[in-house]
Amino acid sequence: MTSVSDSEQEKNTSVNEPKVPSTLLGFDFGTKSIGVATGQMITATAQPLAAIKANDGIPNWDTVAGVIKDWAPDLVVVGLPLNMDGTEQPITQRAKKFGNRLNGRFGVKIAFQDERLTTASAKEFIFERGGFKALEKGKVDSVSAALILESWMESYYQ
């Protein structure tokens, strides 16, 4: 009869159970503006942070580095812009490239999340609370990033 020590059992258990990310950052990629939001898994909620200006999809990487350093996310979720039928469009590949660059530059774990209709939902959300004047581009992008994060968290628990 063989027995497994407590430390061996803990080691085996921790290897088989993936760590649930606790702090998340979400990005809504765009060629002129990239929305940013933060979220946490305890309540599965996200809050818009800001939007980072981009030049043809390229952000100020120092600004991105500051956000990642400040929030120290366990996971970064990047929205994937897809057509309504689920097929990719030209900007889909650019969003994937952006996510891969985040991973390469900062060593953060990346997940991608379908972002269909998040911009429309973000505009509706903002309009209901502040009217037409509240629909600033940066605010729409950061609220979209929050919706992308919440959508990812919702799918994580299904």
PDB file of C-alpha atoms in Angstrom:
ATOM      1  CA  MET A   1       0.000   0.000   0.000  1.00  0.00           C
ATOM      2  CA  THR A   2       1.388   3.390  -0.976  1.00  0.00           C
ATOM      3  CA  SER A   3       0.493   6.633   0.657  1.00  0.00           C
ATOM      4  CA  VAL A   4       0.713  10.156  -0.635  1.00  0.00           C
ATOM      5  CA  SER A   5       2.027  12.783   1.742  1.00  0.00           C
ATOM      6  CA  ASP A   6       0.001  15.939   2.389  1.00  0.00           C
ATOM      7  CA  SER A   7       2.528  18.108   0.546  1.00  0.00           C
ATOM      8  CA  GLU A   8       2.438  15.791  -2.507  1.00  0.00           C
ATOM      9  CA  GLN A   9      -1.354  15.872  -2.483  1.00  0.00           C
ATOM     10  CA  GLU A  10      -1.374  19.717  -2.315  1.00  0.00           C
ATOM     11  CA  LYS A  11       1.140  19.843  -5.155  1.00  0.00           C
ATOM     12  CA  ASN A  12      -0.976  17.529  -7.311  1.00  0.00           C
ATOM     13  CA  THR A  13      -4.158  19.451  -6.551  1.00  0.00           C
ATOM     14  CA  SER A  14      -2.666  22.851  -7.371  1.00  0.00           C
ATOM     15  CA  VAL A  15      -1.257  21.581 -10.666  1.00  0.00           C
ATOM     16  CA  ASN A  16      -4.650  20.295 -11.790  1.00  0.00           C
ATOM     17  CA  GLU A  17      -6.657  23.364 -10.787  1.00  0.00           C
ATOM     18  CA  PRO A  18      -5.949  26.518 -12.789  1.00  0.00           C
ATOM     19  CA  LYS A  19      -5.635  29.719 -10.807  1.00  0.00           C
ATOM     20  CA  VAL A  20      -8.671  31.952 -11.234  1.00  0.00           C
ATOM     21  CA  PRO A  21      -7.478  35.411 -12.282  1.00  0.00           C
ATOM     22  CA  SER A  22      -8.479  38.027  -9.741  1.00  0.00           C
ATOM     23  CA  THR A  23      -7.481  41.349 -11.322  1.00  0.00           C
ATOM     24  CA  LEU A  24      -8.252  41.945 -14.997  1.00  0.00           C
ATOM     25  CA  LEU A  25      -7.637  44.658 -17.537  1.00  0.00           C
ATOM     26  CA  GLY A  26      -9.759  44.977 -20.641  1.00  0.00           C
ATOM     27  CA  PHE A  27      -8.881  46.704 -23.897  1.00  0.00           C
ATOM     28  CA  ASP A  28     -11.228  47.790 -26.665  1.00  0.00           C
ATOM     29  CA  PHE A  29      -8.819  48.073 -29.589  1.00  0.00           C
ATOM     30  CA  GLY A  30      -9.295  50.808 -32.156  1.00  0.00           C
ATOM     31  CA  THR A  31      -7.097  52.569 -34.668  1.00  0.00           C
ATOM     32  CA  LYS A  32      -7.580  56.024 -33.073  1.00  0.00           C
ATOM     33  CA  SER A  33      -8.489  55.172 -29.495  1.00  0.00           C
ATOM     34  CA  ILE A  34      -8.079  52.121 -27.265  1.00  0.00           C
ATOM     35  CA  GLY A  35     -10.529  51.881 -24.383  1.00  0.00           C
ATOM     36  CA  VAL A  36      -9.288  50.531 -21.063  1.00  0.00           C
ATOM     37  CA  ALA A  37     -11.196  49.083 -18.120  1.00  0.00           C
ATOM     38  CA  THR A  38     -10.383  47.162 -14.992  1.00  0.00           C
ATOM     39  CA  GLY A  39     -12.337  44.342 -13.441  1.00  0.00           C
ATOM     40  CA  GLN A  40     -12.162  41.805 -10.687  1.00  0.00           C
ATOM     41  CA  MET A  41     -13.559  38.330 -10.420  1.00  0.00           C
ATOM     42  CA  ILE A  42     -14.965  38.539  -6.880  1.00  0.00           C
ATOM     43  CA  THR A  43     -18.020  40.470  -8.061  1.00  0.00           C
ATOM     44  CA  ALA A  44     -17.506  39.845 -11.801  1.00  0.00           C
ATOM     45  CA  THR A  45     -17.785  43.555 -12.498  1.00  0.00           C
ATOM     46  CA  ALA A  46     -15.708  46.007 -14.482  1.00  0.00           C
ATOM     47  CA  GLN A  47     -15.180  49.764 -14.376  1.00  0.00           C
ATOM     48  CA  PRO A  48     -14.114  51.972 -17.283  1.00  0.00           C
ATOM     49  CA  LEU A  49     -10.746  53.668 -16.765  1.00  0.00           C
ATOM     50  CA  ALA A  50      -9.853  55.810 -19.771  1.00  0.00           C
ATOM     51  CA  ALA A  51      -9.028  55.685 -23.416  1.00  0.00           C
ATOM     52  CA  ILE A  52      -5.508  55.740 -24.772  1.00  0.00           C
ATOM     53  CA  LYS A  53      -5.003  57.645 -27.996  1.00  0.00           C
ATOM     54  CA  ALA A  54      -3.616  55.550 -30.824  1.00  0.00           C
ATOM     55  CA  ASN A  55      -1.997  56.444 -34.122  1.00  0.00           C
ATOM     56  CA  ASP A  56      -3.205  53.915 -36.706  1.00  0.00           C
ATOM     57  CA  GLY A  57      -3.707  51.373 -33.917  1.00  0.00           C
ATOM     58  CA  ILE A  58      -0.370  52.014 -32.228  1.00  0.00           C
ATOM     59  CA  PRO A  59      -0.705  53.367 -28.683  1.00  0.00           C
ATOM     60  CA  ASN A  60       1.864  55.182 -26.619  1.00  0.00           C
ATOM     61  CA  TRP A  61       3.438  52.042 -25.175  1.00  0.00           C
ATOM     62  CA  ASP A  62       4.721  53.976 -22.131  1.00  0.00           C
ATOM     63  CA  THR A  63       1.110  54.832 -21.249  1.00  0.00           C
ATOM     64  CA  VAL A  64       0.107  51.177 -21.644  1.00  0.00           C
ATOM     65  CA  ALA A  65       3.085  50.145 -19.492  1.00  0.00           C
ATOM     66  CA  GLY A  66       1.929  52.540 -16.759  1.00  0.00           C
ATOM     67  CA  VAL A  67      -1.583  51.092 -16.765  1.00  0.00           C
ATOM     68  CA  ILE A  68      -0.266  47.537 -16.587  1.00  0.00           C
ATOM     69  CA  LYS A  69       2.180  48.454 -13.814  1.00  0.00           C
ATOM     70  CA  ASP A  70      -0.516  50.282 -11.799  1.00  0.00           C
ATOM     71  CA  TRP A  71      -3.109  47.491 -12.012  1.00  0.00           C
ATOM     72  CA  ALA A  72      -0.792  44.422 -12.169  1.00  0.00           C
ATOM     73  CA  PRO A  73      -3.446  42.271 -13.891  1.00  0.00           C
ATOM     74  CA  ASP A  74      -3.504  38.497 -13.710  1.00  0.00           C
ATOM     75  CA  LEU A  75      -5.117  38.546 -17.150  1.00  0.00           C
ATOM     76  CA  VAL A  76      -5.645  41.045 -19.967  1.00  0.00           C
ATOM     77  CA  VAL A  77      -8.755  40.643 -22.120  1.00  0.00           C
ATOM     78  CA  VAL A  78      -8.708  42.165 -25.605  1.00  0.00           C
ATOM     79  CA  GLY A  79     -11.934  42.596 -27.532  1.00  0.00           C
ATOM     80  CA  LEU A  80     -12.138  40.891 -30.915  1.00  0.00           C
ATOM     81  CA  PRO A  81     -14.120  42.886 -33.459  1.00  0.00           C
ATOM     82  CA  LEU A  82     -16.071  40.350 -35.499  1.00  0.00           C
ATOM     83  CA  ASN A  83     -18.757  40.639 -38.158  1.00  0.00           C
ATOM     84  CA  MET A  84     -22.293  39.870 -37.018  1.00  0.00           C
ATOM     85  CA  ASP A  85     -22.024  36.392 -38.571  1.00  0.00           C
ATOM     86  CA  GLY A  86     -18.911  35.704 -36.452  1.00  0.00           C
ATOM     87  CA  THR A  87     -16.394  35.985 -39.277  1.00  0.00           C
ATOM     88  CA  GLU A  88     -13.270  38.069 -38.972  1.00  0.00           C
ATOM     89  CA  GLN A  89     -12.852  41.493 -40.511  1.00  0.00           C
ATOM     90  CA  PRO A  90      -9.582  43.318 -41.312  1.00  0.00           C
ATOM     91  CA  ILE A  91      -9.408  44.972 -37.866  1.00  0.00           C
ATOM     92  CA  THR A  92      -9.770  41.573 -36.144  1.00  0.00           C
ATOM     93  CA  GLN A  93      -6.189  40.661 -37.078  1.00  0.00           C
ATOM     94  CA  ARG A  94      -4.963  44.035 -35.833  1.00  0.00           C
ATOM     95  CA  ALA A  95      -6.675  43.474 -32.459  1.00  0.00           C
ATOM     96  CA  LYS A  96      -5.013  40.047 -32.218  1.00  0.00           C
ATOM     97  CA  LYS A  97      -1.654  41.611 -33.052  1.00  0.00           C
ATOM     98  CA  PHE A  98      -2.221  44.219 -30.326  1.00  0.00           C
ATOM     99  CA  GLY A  99      -2.969  41.468 -27.788  1.00  0.00           C
ATOM    100  CA  ASN A 100       0.098  39.515 -28.832  1.00  0.00           C
ATOM    101  CA  ARG A 101       2.218  42.650 -28.453  1.00  0.00           C
ATOM    102  CA  LEU A 102       0.866  43.164 -24.932  1.00  0.00           C
ATOM    103  CA  ASN A 103       1.962  39.639 -24.132  1.00  0.00           C
ATOM    104  CA  GLY A 104       5.373  40.051 -25.756  1.00  0.00           C
ATOM    105  CA  ARG A 105       6.186  43.453 -24.261  1.00  0.00           C
ATOM    106  CA  PHE A 106       4.808  43.002 -20.763  1.00  0.00           C
ATOM    107  CA  GLY A 107       4.600  39.234 -20.244  1.00  0.00           C
ATOM    108  CA  VAL A 108       0.904  39.417 -19.331  1.00  0.00           C
ATOM    109  CA  LYS A 109      -1.468  36.545 -19.986  1.00  0.00           C
ATOM    110  CA  ILE A 110      -3.932  37.397 -22.788  1.00  0.00           C
ATOM    111  CA  ALA A 111      -7.465  36.290 -23.596  1.00  0.00           C
ATOM    112  CA  PHE A 112      -9.608  37.448 -26.496  1.00  0.00           C
ATOM    113  CA  GLN A 113     -13.339  38.090 -26.239  1.00  0.00           C
ATOM    114  CA  ASP A 114     -15.963  38.605 -28.914  1.00  0.00           C
ATOM    115  CA  GLU A 115     -16.937  42.249 -28.750  1.00  0.00           C
ATOM    116  CA  ARG A 116     -19.892  42.337 -31.124  1.00  0.00           C
ATOM    117  CA  LEU A 117     -22.362  45.085 -30.211  1.00  0.00           C
ATOM    118  CA  THR A 118     -20.350  46.384 -27.238  1.00  0.00           C
ATOM    119  CA  THR A 119     -19.941  49.845 -28.778  1.00  0.00           C
ATOM    120  CA  ALA A 120     -23.691  50.110 -29.404  1.00  0.00           C
ATOM    121  CA  SER A 121     -24.389  48.917 -25.856  1.00  0.00           C
ATOM    122  CA  ALA A 122     -21.839  51.369 -24.438  1.00  0.00           C
ATOM    123  CA  LYS A 123     -23.418  54.282 -26.316  1.00  0.00           C
ATOM    124  CA  GLU A 124     -26.863  53.287 -25.081  1.00  0.00           C
ATOM    125  CA  PHE A 125     -25.582  52.990 -21.489  1.00  0.00           C
ATOM    126  CA  ILE A 126     -23.895  56.411 -21.577  1.00  0.00           C
ATOM    127  CA  PHE A 127     -26.799  58.117 -23.369  1.00  0.00           C
ATOM    128  CA  GLU A 128     -29.290  56.865 -20.777  1.00  0.00           C
ATOM    129  CA  ARG A 129     -27.211  58.423 -18.014  1.00  0.00           C
ATOM    130  CA  GLY A 130     -26.045  61.668 -19.586  1.00  0.00           C
ATOM    131  CA  GLY A 131     -27.744  62.300 -22.902  1.00  0.00           C
ATOM    132  CA  PHE A 132     -26.129  63.083 -26.210  1.00  0.00           C
ATOM    133  CA  LYS A 133     -23.488  65.405 -24.711  1.00  0.00           C
ATOM    134  CA  ALA A 134     -22.093  62.540 -22.623  1.00  0.00           C
ATOM    135  CA  LEU A 135     -21.209  60.477 -25.709  1.00  0.00           C
ATOM    136  CA  GLU A 136     -17.500  61.326 -25.803  1.00  0.00           C
ATOM    137  CA  LYS A 137     -15.387  58.959 -27.913  1.00  0.00           C
ATOM    138  CA  GLY A 138     -12.988  58.089 -25.070  1.00  0.00           C
ATOM    139  CA  LYS A 139     -15.852  57.395 -22.678  1.00  0.00           C
ATOM    140  CA  VAL A 140     -17.560  55.124 -25.221  1.00  0.00           C
ATOM    141  CA  ASP A 141     -14.319  53.173 -25.755  1.00  0.00           C
ATOM    142  CA  SER A 142     -13.623  52.695 -22.046  1.00  0.00           C
ATOM    143  CA  VAL A 143     -17.225  51.645 -21.323  1.00  0.00           C
ATOM    144  CA  SER A 144     -16.919  49.213 -24.256  1.00  0.00           C
ATOM    145  CA  ALA A 145     -13.769  47.805 -22.634  1.00  0.00           C
ATOM    146  CA  ALA A 146     -15.715  47.310 -19.380  1.00  0.00           C
ATOM    147  CA  LEU A 147     -18.497  45.500 -21.260  1.00  0.00           C
ATOM    148  CA  ILE A 148     -15.918  43.271 -22.969  1.00  0.00           C
ATOM    149  CA  LEU A 149     -14.455  42.377 -19.558  1.00  0.00           C
ATOM    150  CA  GLU A 150     -17.847  41.635 -18.044  1.00  0.00           C
ATOM    151  CA  SER A 151     -18.733  39.487 -21.049  1.00  0.00           C
ATOM    152  CA  TRP A 152     -15.492  37.518 -20.590  1.00  0.00           C
ATOM    153  CA  MET A 153     -16.182  37.044 -16.866  1.00  0.00           C
ATOM    154  CA  GLU A 154     -19.722  35.891 -17.613  1.00  0.00           C
ATOM    155  CA  SER A 155     -18.450  33.284 -20.079  1.00  0.00           C
ATOM    156  CA  TYR A 156     -15.752  32.195 -17.599  1.00  0.00           C
ATOM    157  CA  TYR A 157     -18.371  31.116 -15.072  1.00  0.00           C
ATOM    158  CA  GLN A 158     -20.601  29.274 -17.583  1.00  0.00           C
TER     159      GLN A 158
END
